[in-house]
Coordinates of N, CA, C and O and ligand atoms in Angstrom, one line a residue:
X1 N 0.8 -1.2 0.0 CA -0.1 0.0 0.1 C 0.8 1.3 -0.1 O 0.7 2.2 -0.9
X2 N 1.8 1.6 0.8 CA 2.7 2.5 0.8 C 3.5 2.6 -0.2 O 4.1 3.6 -0.8
X3 N 4.0 1.3 -0.9 CA 4.6 1.2 -2.0 C 4.0 2.1 -3.3 O 4.4 2.8 -4.0
X4 N 2.6 1.9 -3.1 CA 1.7 2.6 -4.3 C 1.9 4.1 -4.2 O 2.1 4.7 -4.9
X5 N 1.9 4.6 -3.0 CA 2.0 6.1 -2.5 C 3.2 6.5 -2.9 O 3.5 7.5 -3.3
X6 N 4.5 5.6 -2.8 CA 5.9 6.2 -3.2 C 5.9 6.1 -4.6 O 6.5 7.3 -5.0
X7 N 5.5 5.3 -5.3 CA 5.7 5.2 -6.7 C 5.0 6.3 -7.2 O 5.2 7.1 -8.3
X8 N 3.7 6.7 -6.7 CA 2.9 7.8 -7.1 C 3.5 9.2 -7.1 O 3.5 10.0 -7.9
X9 N 4.2 9.3 -5.7 CA 4.7 10.5 -5.5 C 6.1 10.7 -6.5 O 6.2 11.8 -7.0
X10 N 6.8 9.7 -6.6 CA 7.9 9.7 -7.8 C 7.3 10.1 -8.9 O 8.2 11.0 -9.9
X11 N 6.4 9.7 -9.4 CA 6.0 9.9 -10.8 C 5.3 11.5 -11.0 O 5.4 12.1 -11.9
X12 N 4.5 11.7 -9.9 CA 3.7 12.9 -9.9 C 4.5 14.1 -9.5 O 4.1 15.2 -9.8
X13 N 5.4 14.1 -8.6 CA 6.0 15.0 -8.1 C 5.3 15.5 -6.7 O 5.6 16.6 -6.3
X14 N 4.2 14.8 -6.4 CA 3.3 15.4 -5.3 C 3.4 14.2 -4.2 O 3.1 13.1 -4.6
X15 N 3.7 14.5 -3.1 CA 3.5 13.6 -1.8 C 2.1 13.2 -1.5 O 1.3 13.8 -1.9
X16 N 2.0 11.9 -0.9 CA 0.8 11.7 -0.4 C 0.3 12.7 0.7 O -1.0 13.1 0.7
X17 N 1.3 13.1 1.4 CA 0.8 14.0 2.6 C 0.3 15.3 1.8 O -0.6 16.1 2.2
X18 N 1.1 16.0 0.8 CA 0.5 17.1 0.1 C -0.7 16.9 -0.4 O -1.7 17.8 -0.3
X19 N -1.1 15.6 -0.9 CA -2.3 15.3 -1.6 C -3.6 15.6 -0.7 O -4.6 15.7 -1.1
X20 N -3.2 15.4 0.6 CA -4.4 15.6 1.8 C -4.7 16.9 2.0 O -5.6 17.0 2.9
X21 N -3.6 17.5 1.7 CA -3.9 19.3 2.3 C -5.3 19.7 1.7 O -5.9 20.2 2.7
X22 N -5.8 19.4 0.7 CA -6.9 20.0 0.1 C -8.4 19.4 1.2 O -9.0 20.4 1.2
X23 N -8.1 18.3 1.6 CA -9.2 17.7 2.4 C -9.1 18.2 3.7 O -10.1 17.9 4.7
X24 N -8.0 18.3 4.0 CA -7.8 18.3 5.6 C -7.1 19.7 6.2 O -7.5 19.9 7.4
X25 N -6.5 20.5 5.4 CA -5.8 21.5 6.1 C -6.2 23.0 5.8 O -5.6 24.0 6.2
X26 N -7.5 23.0 5.4 CA -8.0 24.6 4.7 C -9.3 24.6 5.8 O -10.1 23.9 6.1
X27 N -9.1 25.9 6.5 CA -10.3 26.6 7.1 C -10.5 27.8 6.8 O -9.6 28.8 6.6
X28 N -11.6 28.2 6.4 CA -12.9 27.2 6.3 C -12.6 26.1 5.2 O -11.5 26.5 4.4
X29 N -13.2 25.2 5.1 CA -12.9 24.0 4.3 C -13.0 24.2 2.7 O -13.9 25.1 2.4
X30 N -12.6 23.5 1.9 CA -12.6 23.8 0.5 C -14.2 23.7 0.1 O -14.2 24.6 -1.1
X31 N -14.9 22.8 0.6 CA -16.3 22.8 0.3 C -17.0 24.3 0.4 O -17.7 24.4 -0.5
X32 N -16.6 25.0 1.4 CA -17.3 26.3 1.5 C -16.5 27.5 0.8 O -17.1 28.0 0.1
X33 N -15.1 27.0 0.6 CA -14.6 28.3 -0.4 C -15.0 28.1 -2.1 O -15.1 29.0 -2.5
X34 N -15.3 27.0 -2.3 CA -15.6 26.6 -3.7 C -16.8 27.1 -3.9 O -17.7 27.2 -5.3
X35 N -17.9 27.3 -2.8 CA -19.1 27.4 -3.2 C -20.2 26.5 -2.9 O -21.2 26.5 -3.7
X36 N -19.8 25.6 -1.8 CA -20.8 24.8 -1.6 C -20.7 23.6 -2.8 O -19.9 23.5 -3.6
X37 N -22.0 22.5 -2.7 CA -21.9 21.5 -3.6 C -22.2 22.1 -5.2 O -21.6 21.7 -6.2
X38 N -22.9 23.4 -5.3 CA -22.9 23.9 -6.5 C -21.4 24.2 -7.0 O -21.5 24.1 -8.5
X39 N -20.4 24.6 -6.2 CA -19.4 25.1 -6.7 C -18.5 23.7 -7.3 O -17.6 24.2 -8.4
X40 N -19.0 22.6 -6.8 CA -18.1 21.6 -7.6 C -18.8 21.1 -8.6 O -18.4 20.5 -9.7
X41 N -20.1 21.5 -8.9 CA -20.8 21.0 -10.2 C -20.0 21.9 -11.1 O -19.9 21.6 -12.3
X42 N -20.0 23.1 -10.8 CA -19.3 24.2 -11.8 C -18.0 23.5 -12.1 O -17.8 23.6 -13.1
X43 N -17.3 23.2 -11.4 CA -15.7 22.6 -11.6 C -15.9 21.6 -12.5 O -15.1 21.4 -13.4
X44 N -16.9 20.5 -12.2 CA -16.8 19.2 -13.0 C -17.4 19.7 -14.5 O -16.8 19.1 -15.6
X45 N -18.3 20.9 -14.5 CA -18.7 21.2 -15.8 C -17.4 22.0 -16.7 O -17.3 21.5 -17.7
X46 N -16.8 22.9 -15.9 CA -15.8 23.7 -16.7 C -14.8 22.5 -17.1 O -14.1 22.4 -18.2
X47 N -14.5 21.5 -16.3 CA -13.4 20.2 -16.7 C -13.7 19.6 -17.8 O -13.0 19.4 -18.8
X48 N -15.4 19.0 -17.6 CA -15.6 18.0 -19.0 C -15.9 18.9 -20.1 O -15.9 18.4 -21.4
X49 N -16.3 20.1 -20.0 CA -16.1 21.2 -21.4 C -14.7 21.0 -22.0 O -14.7 20.9 -23.1
X50 N -13.8 21.2 -21.1 CA -12.5 21.0 -21.5 C -12.0 19.8 -22.2 O -11.4 19.7 -23.3
X51 N -12.4 18.9 -21.4 CA -12.1 17.2 -22.2 C -13.0 17.1 -23.4 O -12.2 16.8 -24.2
X52 N -14.2 17.4 -23.4 CA -14.9 17.2 -24.6 C -14.5 17.9 -25.8 O -15.1 17.7 -26.9
X53 N -14.0 19.1 -25.5 CA -13.2 20.0 -26.8 C -11.9 19.7 -27.0 O -11.3 20.4 -27.9
X54 N -11.3 18.7 -26.4 CA -9.9 18.3 -26.7 C -9.6 17.5 -28.0 O -9.3 16.7 -28.1
X55 N -10.0 18.5 -29.1 CA -10.2 17.4 -30.4 C -8.8 17.3 -31.1 O -8.6 16.4 -31.9
X56 N -7.8 18.1 -30.6 CA -6.4 17.9 -31.0 C -5.9 16.7 -30.6 O -4.5 16.3 -30.9
X57 N -6.4 16.1 -29.4 CA -5.9 15.0 -28.9 C -7.0 13.8 -28.9 O -7.4 13.4 -27.7
X58 N -7.0 13.4 -30.1 CA -8.1 12.0 -30.2 C -7.7 11.0 -29.4 O -8.4 10.2 -28.8
X59 N -6.4 10.6 -29.2 CA -6.1 9.5 -28.4 C -6.6 9.6 -26.9 O -7.0 8.7 -26.1
X60 N -6.4 11.0 -26.3 CA -7.3 11.2 -25.2 C -8.7 11.4 -25.1 O -9.4 10.8 -24.3
X61 N -9.3 12.2 -25.9 CA -10.6 12.1 -26.0 C -11.4 10.9 -26.5 O -12.5 10.5 -25.9
X62 N -10.7 9.9 -27.2 CA -11.1 8.7 -27.4 C -11.4 7.8 -25.9 O -12.3 6.9 -26.1
X63 N -10.5 8.0 -25.0 CA -10.8 7.4 -23.6 C -12.3 7.6 -23.1 O -12.8 6.7 -22.5
X64 N -13.0 8.8 -23.7 CA -14.2 9.1 -23.0 C -15.2 8.8 -24.2 O -16.3 9.4 -23.8
X65 N -15.1 8.0 -25.1 CA -16.1 7.8 -26.1 C -17.3 7.1 -25.7 O -18.2 7.4 -26.6
X66 N -17.1 6.3 -24.7 CA -18.4 5.5 -24.5 C -19.2 6.5 -23.1 O -20.0 5.9 -22.6
X67 N -18.6 7.6 -22.9 CA -19.3 8.6 -21.8 C -20.1 9.8 -22.5 O -19.8 10.1 -23.6
X68 N -21.1 10.1 -21.8 CA -21.7 11.3 -22.5 C -21.3 12.3 -21.2 O -21.1 12.2 -19.9
X69 N -21.1 13.5 -21.6 CA -20.9 14.6 -20.9 C -21.6 15.0 -19.6 O -21.0 14.9 -18.5
X70 N -22.9 14.7 -19.7 CA -23.8 15.0 -18.6 C -23.7 14.0 -17.5 O -23.5 14.4 -16.5
X71 N -23.5 12.7 -17.9 CA -23.3 11.6 -16.8 C -22.0 11.8 -16.5 O -21.8 11.5 -14.9
X72 N -20.8 12.0 -17.0 CA -19.6 12.3 -16.6 C -19.4 13.5 -15.5 O -18.9 13.3 -14.4
X73 N -20.2 14.6 -15.9 CA -20.2 15.7 -14.8 C -20.9 15.2 -13.6 O -20.5 15.6 -12.5
X74 N -22.0 14.5 -13.9 CA -22.7 14.2 -12.7 C -21.9 13.3 -11.8 O -22.2 13.5 -10.5
X75 N -21.3 12.1 -12.4 CA -20.5 11.4 -11.4 C -19.5 12.0 -10.9 O -19.4 12.0 -9.7
X76 N -18.8 12.9 -11.4 CA -17.4 13.5 -10.8 C -17.9 14.5 -9.6 O -17.4 14.6 -8.6
X77 N -19.2 15.4 -10.2 CA -19.6 16.4 -9.1 C -20.2 15.4 -7.7 O -19.7 15.9 -6.7
X78 N -20.6 14.3 -7.7 CA -21.2 13.5 -6.6 C -20.1 13.2 -6.1 O -19.9 13.2 -4.7
X79 N -19.0 12.6 -6.6 CA -17.8 12.1 -6.0 C -16.9 13.2 -5.1 O -16.6 13.0 -4.1
X80 N -16.9 14.5 -5.8 CA -16.3 15.5 -5.3 C -17.0 16.0 -4.0 O -16.3 16.3 -3.1
X81 N -18.4 16.3 -4.2 CA -18.9 16.9 -3.0 C -18.9 15.7 -1.8 O -18.3 16.3 -0.7
X82 N -19.0 14.5 -2.1 CA -18.7 13.5 -1.1 C -17.3 13.5 -0.6 O -17.3 13.5 0.9
X83 N -16.3 13.6 -1.4 CA -14.9 13.4 -0.9 C -14.7 14.7 0.0 O -13.8 14.5 0.9
X84 N -15.1 15.8 -0.3 CA -14.8 16.9 0.3 C -15.8 17.3 1.5 O -15.9 18.3 2.1
X85 N -16.4 16.3 2.1 CA -17.0 16.3 3.5 C -18.7 16.9 3.2 O -19.4 17.0 4.0
X86 N -19.2 16.7 1.8 CA -20.4 17.1 1.7 C -21.5 16.0 1.9 O -21.0 14.8 2.4
X87 N -22.5 16.2 1.2 CA -23.5 14.9 1.2 C -22.9 13.9 0.5 O -22.2 14.1 -0.5
X88 N -23.4 12.7 0.9 CA -22.7 11.5 0.2 C -23.6 11.1 -1.1 O -24.2 10.1 -1.4
X89 N -23.5 12.0 -2.1 CA -24.1 11.8 -3.3 C -23.7 10.9 -4.1 O -24.3 10.2 -5.0
X90 N -22.3 10.5 -4.3 CA -22.0 9.4 -5.0 C -22.4 8.0 -4.3 O -22.9 7.4 -5.2
X91 N -22.5 8.0 -3.1 CA -22.9 6.7 -2.4 C -24.3 6.4 -3.0 O -24.8 5.3 -3.2
X92 N -25.1 7.3 -3.0 CA -26.5 7.2 -3.2 C -26.7 7.0 -4.7 O -27.7 6.1 -5.0
X93 N -25.8 7.2 -5.7 CA -26.0 6.6 -6.9 C -25.2 5.4 -7.3 O -25.9 4.5 -8.0
X94 N -24.1 5.2 -6.7 CA -23.1 4.1 -7.2 C -22.8 3.1 -6.0 O -22.3 2.1 -6.3
X95 N -23.6 3.2 -4.9 CA -23.4 2.3 -3.9 C -22.3 2.6 -2.9 O -21.5 3.6 -3.1
X96 N -22.1 1.5 -1.8 CA -21.3 1.9 -0.8 C -19.7 1.9 -1.2 O -19.0 3.1 -0.7
X97 N -19.2 1.5 -2.0 CA -17.6 1.6 -2.5 C -17.3 2.7 -3.6 O -18.1 2.6 -4.6
X98 N -16.3 3.4 -3.3 CA -16.0 4.6 -4.1 C -15.2 3.7 -5.4 O -15.4 3.9 -6.5
X99 N -14.3 2.6 -5.2 CA -13.6 2.1 -6.1 C -13.0 2.8 -7.2 O -13.2 2.4 -8.5
X100 N -12.2 3.9 -7.0 CA -11.9 5.0 -7.9 C -10.9 4.0 -8.7 O -11.1 4.3 -10.2
X101 N -10.1 3.3 -8.5 CA -9.2 2.5 -9.4 C -10.0 1.5 -10.3 O -9.9 1.5 -11.5
X102 N -10.9 0.8 -9.6 CA -11.5 -0.3 -10.3 C -12.3 0.3 -11.4 O -12.5 -0.4 -12.4
X103 N -12.9 1.4 -11.0 CA -13.9 2.0 -12.3 C -13.1 2.8 -13.3 O -13.9 3.0 -14.2
X104 N -11.9 2.7 -13.3 CA -10.9 3.2 -14.3 C -10.3 2.2 -15.2 O -9.6 2.4 -15.9
X105 N -10.7 0.9 -14.3 CA -9.6 -0.4 -15.1 C -10.1 -0.5 -16.3 O -9.1 -1.0 -17.2
X106 N -11.4 -0.1 -17.0 CA -11.4 -0.4 -18.4 C -10.9 0.5 -19.4 O -11.1 0.3 -20.6
X107 N -10.3 1.7 -18.8 CA -9.9 2.6 -19.8 C -8.5 2.6 -19.8 O -7.6 2.0 -18.8
X108 N -7.6 2.9 -21.1 CA -6.1 2.9 -21.1 C -5.5 4.2 -20.5 O -5.4 5.1 -21.3
X109 N -5.3 4.3 -19.3 CA -4.9 5.2 -18.6 C -3.3 5.2 -18.1 O -2.9 4.7 -17.4
X110 N -2.6 6.1 -19.2 CA -1.1 6.1 -19.1 C -0.8 7.2 -18.3 O -1.7 8.2 -18.0
X111 N 0.3 7.5 -18.0 CA 1.1 8.8 -17.5 C 0.6 9.9 -18.4 O 0.5 11.1 -18.0
X112 N 0.7 9.7 -19.8 CA 0.4 10.9 -20.7 C -1.2 11.1 -20.4 O -1.4 12.4 -20.6
X113 N -2.1 10.3 -20.2 CA -3.6 10.3 -20.1 C -3.5 11.3 -18.9 O -4.4 12.3 -18.8
X114 N -3.0 10.9 -17.8 CA -3.0 11.4 -16.4 C -2.5 12.9 -16.6 O -3.2 14.0 -16.2
X115 N -1.3 13.1 -17.4 CA -1.0 14.5 -17.7 C -1.8 15.5 -18.3 O -2.2 16.5 -17.8
X116 N -2.6 14.8 -19.3 CA -3.7 15.5 -20.1 C -4.9 15.8 -19.3 O -5.5 17.0 -19.2
X117 N -5.3 15.0 -18.4 CA -6.3 15.1 -17.5 C -6.1 16.2 -16.6 O -6.8 17.2 -16.3
X118 N -4.9 16.2 -16.0 CA -4.5 17.3 -15.1 C -4.5 18.6 -15.8 O -4.9 19.6 -15.2
X119 N -4.2 18.8 -17.1 CA -4.0 20.2 -17.6 C -5.4 20.6 -17.9 O -5.6 21.9 -17.6
X120 N -6.4 19.7 -18.1 CA -7.9 20.1 -18.0 C -8.3 20.4 -16.7 O -9.1 21.4 -16.5
X121 N -7.9 19.9 -15.8 CA -8.5 20.3 -14.5 C -7.9 21.3 -13.9 O -8.5 22.2 -13.2
X122 N -6.6 21.6 -14.0 CA -6.0 22.9 -13.8 C -6.6 23.9 -14.3 O -6.8 25.1 -13.8
X123 N -6.8 23.8 -15.7 CA -7.5 24.9 -16.6 C -9.0 25.1 -15.7 O -9.2 26.3 -15.6
X124 N -9.5 24.2 -15.5 CA -10.8 24.4 -15.0 C -10.8 25.1 -13.4 O -11.8 26.1 -13.1
X125 N -9.6 24.6 -12.6 CA -9.6 25.4 -11.1 C -9.1 26.8 -11.6 O -9.9 27.7 -10.8
X126 N -8.4 27.1 -12.6 CA -7.9 28.5 -12.6 C -9.2 29.4 -13.2 O -9.1 30.6 -13.0
X127 N -10.3 28.8 -14.0 CA -11.2 29.6 -14.5 C -12.4 29.6 -13.5 O -13.2 30.5 -13.6
X128 N -12.4 28.8 -12.5 CA -13.6 28.9 -11.3 C -13.7 30.1 -10.8 O -12.7 30.6 -9.9
X129 N -15.0 30.9 -10.9 CA -14.7 32.2 -10.2 C -14.4 32.1 -8.7 O -13.9 33.1 -8.2
X130 N -15.2 31.4 -7.9 CA -15.1 31.1 -6.6 C -13.5 30.8 -6.0 O -13.5 31.4 -4.8
X131 N -12.8 30.7 -6.9 CA -11.4 30.4 -6.4 C -10.4 31.3 -6.9 O -9.2 31.4 -6.5
X132 N -10.9 32.3 -7.7 CA -10.2 33.2 -8.2 C -9.0 33.8 -7.3 O -7.9 34.0 -7.7
X133 N -9.4 34.4 -6.1 CA -8.6 35.0 -5.2 C -8.0 34.0 -4.1 O -7.5 34.5 -3.0
X134 N -8.1 32.9 -4.2 CA -7.8 31.9 -3.2 C -6.6 30.8 -3.8 O -6.8 29.7 -4.0
X135 N -5.6 31.5 -3.6 CA -4.2 30.7 -4.3 C -4.1 29.5 -3.5 O -3.6 28.4 -3.8
X136 N -4.3 29.5 -2.2 CA -4.3 28.4 -1.2 C -5.0 27.1 -1.7 O -4.6 26.1 -1.9
X137 N -6.2 27.5 -1.7 CA -7.2 26.2 -2.2 C -6.9 25.7 -3.5 O -6.9 24.7 -3.8
X138 N -6.5 26.6 -4.6 CA -6.2 26.3 -5.7 C -4.9 25.2 -5.8 O -4.7 24.3 -6.3
X139 N -4.1 25.7 -5.3 CA -2.7 24.7 -5.0 C -2.9 23.6 -4.5 O -2.6 22.6 -4.9
X140 N -3.8 23.4 -3.3 CA -3.9 22.2 -2.7 C -4.8 21.4 -3.5 O -4.7 20.2 -3.7
X141 N -6.0 22.0 -4.1 CA -6.7 21.2 -4.9 C -6.1 20.4 -5.9 O -6.2 19.4 -6.4
X142 N -5.0 21.5 -6.7 CA -4.2 20.9 -7.9 C -3.4 19.6 -7.4 O -3.3 18.7 -8.0
X143 N -3.0 19.6 -6.3 CA -1.8 18.6 -5.7 C -2.9 17.4 -5.6 O -2.5 16.5 -5.6
X144 N -4.0 17.5 -4.9 CA -4.9 16.5 -4.8 C -5.2 15.8 -6.1 O -5.1 14.6 -6.2
X145 N -5.5 16.5 -7.2 CA -5.9 16.0 -8.3 C -4.7 15.3 -9.0 O -5.0 14.2 -9.6
X146 N -3.4 15.9 -9.1 CA -2.3 15.4 -9.5 C -2.0 14.1 -9.1 O -1.7 13.2 -9.7
X147 N -2.0 14.1 -7.7 CA -1.5 12.7 -6.9 C -2.6 11.8 -7.4 O -2.1 10.6 -7.6
X148 N -3.7 12.1 -7.3 CA -4.8 10.8 -7.5 C -4.8 10.4 -8.8 O -5.1 9.4 -9.1
X149 N -4.6 11.3 -10.0 CA -4.6 10.9 -11.4 C -3.4 9.9 -11.5 O -3.5 8.6 -11.9
X150 N -2.3 10.4 -10.8 CA -1.2 9.3 -11.1 C -1.1 8.0 -10.2 O -0.9 6.9 -10.4
X151 N -2.2 8.3 -9.1 CA -2.4 7.0 -8.3 C -3.2 6.0 -9.2 O -2.7 4.8 -9.0
X152 N -4.2 6.5 -9.8 CA -4.9 5.5 -10.8 C -4.1 5.1 -11.4 O -4.3 3.7 -11.7
X153 N -3.1 5.6 -12.3 CA -2.2 4.9 -13.0 C -1.4 4.0 -12.5 O -1.2 2.6 -12.9
X154 N -0.7 4.2 -11.5 CA 0.0 3.3 -10.7 C -0.7 1.9 -10.1 O -0.1 1.1 -10.6
X155 N -1.7 2.3 -9.6 CA -2.5 1.1 -9.2 C -3.2 0.2 -10.2 O -3.1 -1.0 -9.8
X156 N -3.5 0.9 -11.3 CA -4.1 0.0 -12.4 C -2.9 -0.8 -13.0 O -3.0 -2.0 -13.4
X157 N -1.6 -0.4 -12.9 CA -0.5 -1.2 -13.2 C -0.3 -2.5 -12.3 O -0.3 -3.7 -12.9
X158 N -0.6 -2.2 -11.0 CA -0.4 -3.1 -10.2 C -1.6 -4.4 -10.3 O -1.3 -5.4 -10.2
X159 N -2.8 -3.8 -10.5 CA -3.9 -4.5 -10.5 C -3.9 -5.4 -11.8 O -4.0 -6.8 -11.8
X160 N -3.3 -5.0 -13.0 CA -3.1 -6.0 -14.1 C -2.1 -6.6 -14.1 O -2.0 -7.9 -14.5
X161 N -0.8 -6.3 -13.3 CA 0.0 -7.1 -13.1 C -0.1 -8.3 -12.2 O 0.3 -9.5 -12.2
X162 N -1.0 -8.2 -11.1 CA -1.5 -9.1 -10.3 C -2.3 -10.1 -11.0 O -2.0 -11.3 -10.8
X163 N -2.9 -9.7 -12.0 CA -3.7 -10.5 -12.7 C -2.7 -11.5 -13.5 O -3.0 -12.6 -14.0
X164 N -1.7 -11.0 -14.1 CA -0.9 -11.7 -15.2 C 0.5 -12.3 -14.3 O 1.1 -13.0 -14.7
X165 N 0.3 -12.0 -12.9 CA 1.6 -12.4 -11.7 C 3.0 -11.9 -12.5 O 3.8 -12.8 -12.2
X166 N 3.1 -10.9 -13.1 CA 4.3 -10.6 -13.4 C 5.0 -9.2 -12.5 O 4.2 -9.0 -12.0
X167 N 5.9 -8.8 -13.4 CA 6.6 -7.9 -12.7 C 6.0 -6.5 -12.8 O 5.4 -6.3 -14.0
X168 N 6.2 -5.4 -11.9 CA 5.6 -4.3 -12.3 C 6.7 -3.4 -13.0 O 7.8 -3.4 -12.6
X169 N 6.3 -3.0 -14.1 CA 7.2 -2.3 -15.2 C 7.3 -0.7 -15.1 O 6.0 -0.1 -15.6
X170 N 8.0 0.0 -14.4 CA 8.1 1.3 -14.4 C 9.4 1.9 -15.1 O 10.4 2.1 -14.2
X171 N 9.3 2.0 -16.3 CA 10.5 2.8 -16.9 C 10.7 3.9 -17.2 O 9.7 4.6 -17.8
X172 N 11.8 4.7 -17.0 CA 12.1 6.2 -17.2 C 10.7 7.0 -17.1 O 10.1 7.5 -18.0
X173 N 10.2 6.8 -15.8 CA 9.0 7.4 -15.5 C 7.8 7.5 -16.2 O 6.8 8.0 -16.1
X174 N 7.6 6.2 -16.8 CA 6.5 6.0 -17.7 C 5.8 4.7 -17.0 O 6.6 3.8 -17.0
X175 N 4.6 4.6 -17.1 CA 3.9 3.4 -16.7 C 2.9 3.1 -17.5 O 2.2 3.9 -18.2
X176 N 2.9 1.6 -18.1 CA 1.9 1.4 -19.0 C 1.0 0.5 -18.3 O 1.1 -0.2 -17.3
Ligands
HEM201 C1 -14.9 8.3 -14.5 C2 -11.2 8.9 -17.4 C3 -8.7 10.5 -13.3 C4 -12.9 10.5 -10.8 C5 -14.2 8.4 -15.8 C6 -14.3 7.9 -17.0 C7 -13.3 8.2 -17.8 C8 -12.3 8.6 -16.8 C9 -13.3 7.9 -19.1 C10 -15.8 7.6 -17.4 C11 -16.9 8.8 -17.3 C12 -18.1 8.6 -17.0 O1 -19.0 8.4 -17.5 O2 -18.2 8.9 -15.5 C13 -10.1 9.3 -16.2 C14 -8.7 9.6 -16.7 C15 -8.0 10.0 -15.7 C16 -8.9 10.0 -14.4 C17 -8.0 9.3 -18.4 C18 -6.5 10.3 -15.7 C19 -5.6 9.8 -14.8 C20 -9.5 10.8 -12.3 C21 -9.4 11.3 -11.1 C22 -10.4 11.2 -10.5 C23 -11.5 10.7 -11.2 C24 -8.0 12.0 -10.6 C25 -10.9 11.9 -8.9 C26 -10.1 12.7 -8.2 C27 -13.8 9.8 -11.6 C28 -15.0 9.4 -11.2 C29 -15.7 9.0 -12.3 C30 -14.7 8.8 -13.4 C31 -15.7 9.7 -9.8 C32 -17.1 8.2 -12.2 C33 -16.8 6.8 -12.2 C34 -18.2 6.0 -12.2 O3 -19.1 6.1 -11.1 O4 -18.5 5.1 -12.9 N1 -12.9 8.8 -15.7 N2 -10.2 9.5 -15.2 N3 -10.8 10.3 -12.2 N4 -13.7 9.3 -13.0 FE1 -12.0 9.4 -13.9

């Protein structure tokens, strides 16, 4: 378990502890600063507008080929409200377990995909009106997303290698 965190820190440049700051170290909490659950709905909308507009990167947009924008926004919105201490909206829709890694297992998520995902999320964060003057919240939120995105990459490699019972290959900072 700690090995996953260490590998993620190595690849992302964000430590596990830094990734926790967004959910634990802010007073008032991020949920308040971003404007309550509506604020996360806005963030998810800004994010997926960018993703579904990313026509120059068909390899990335292709990952979302089986999703609709409105469903994707709704899922991410519910997940974020719940993660940042609001109502358990994600549980209401998807059941008890979050299974973030498992739910991404069917997509081809490489480090390049994580980088592209983070570009769009950072863009959405910078565009968010409620966070405009809040450098601390923006910085922590970006660290949370960057760590989590790379955690998904690293953990899916472990899951796949578990099934194949092969070694984990992380060459020159790239994970397949
Ligand atoms: C769902 C891709 C990282 C949270 C999805 C979906 C795709 C995807 C294609 C399906 C869209 C839908 O219909 O909901 C990726 C890629 C990532 C990434 C390429 C890059 C590493 C993240 C991160 C988070 C996240 C960092 C959270 C911090 C979610 C959630 C769902 C989702 C909550 C809904 C899953 C479900 O309930 O079925 N992602 N994702 N993703 N993603 Fe990601």
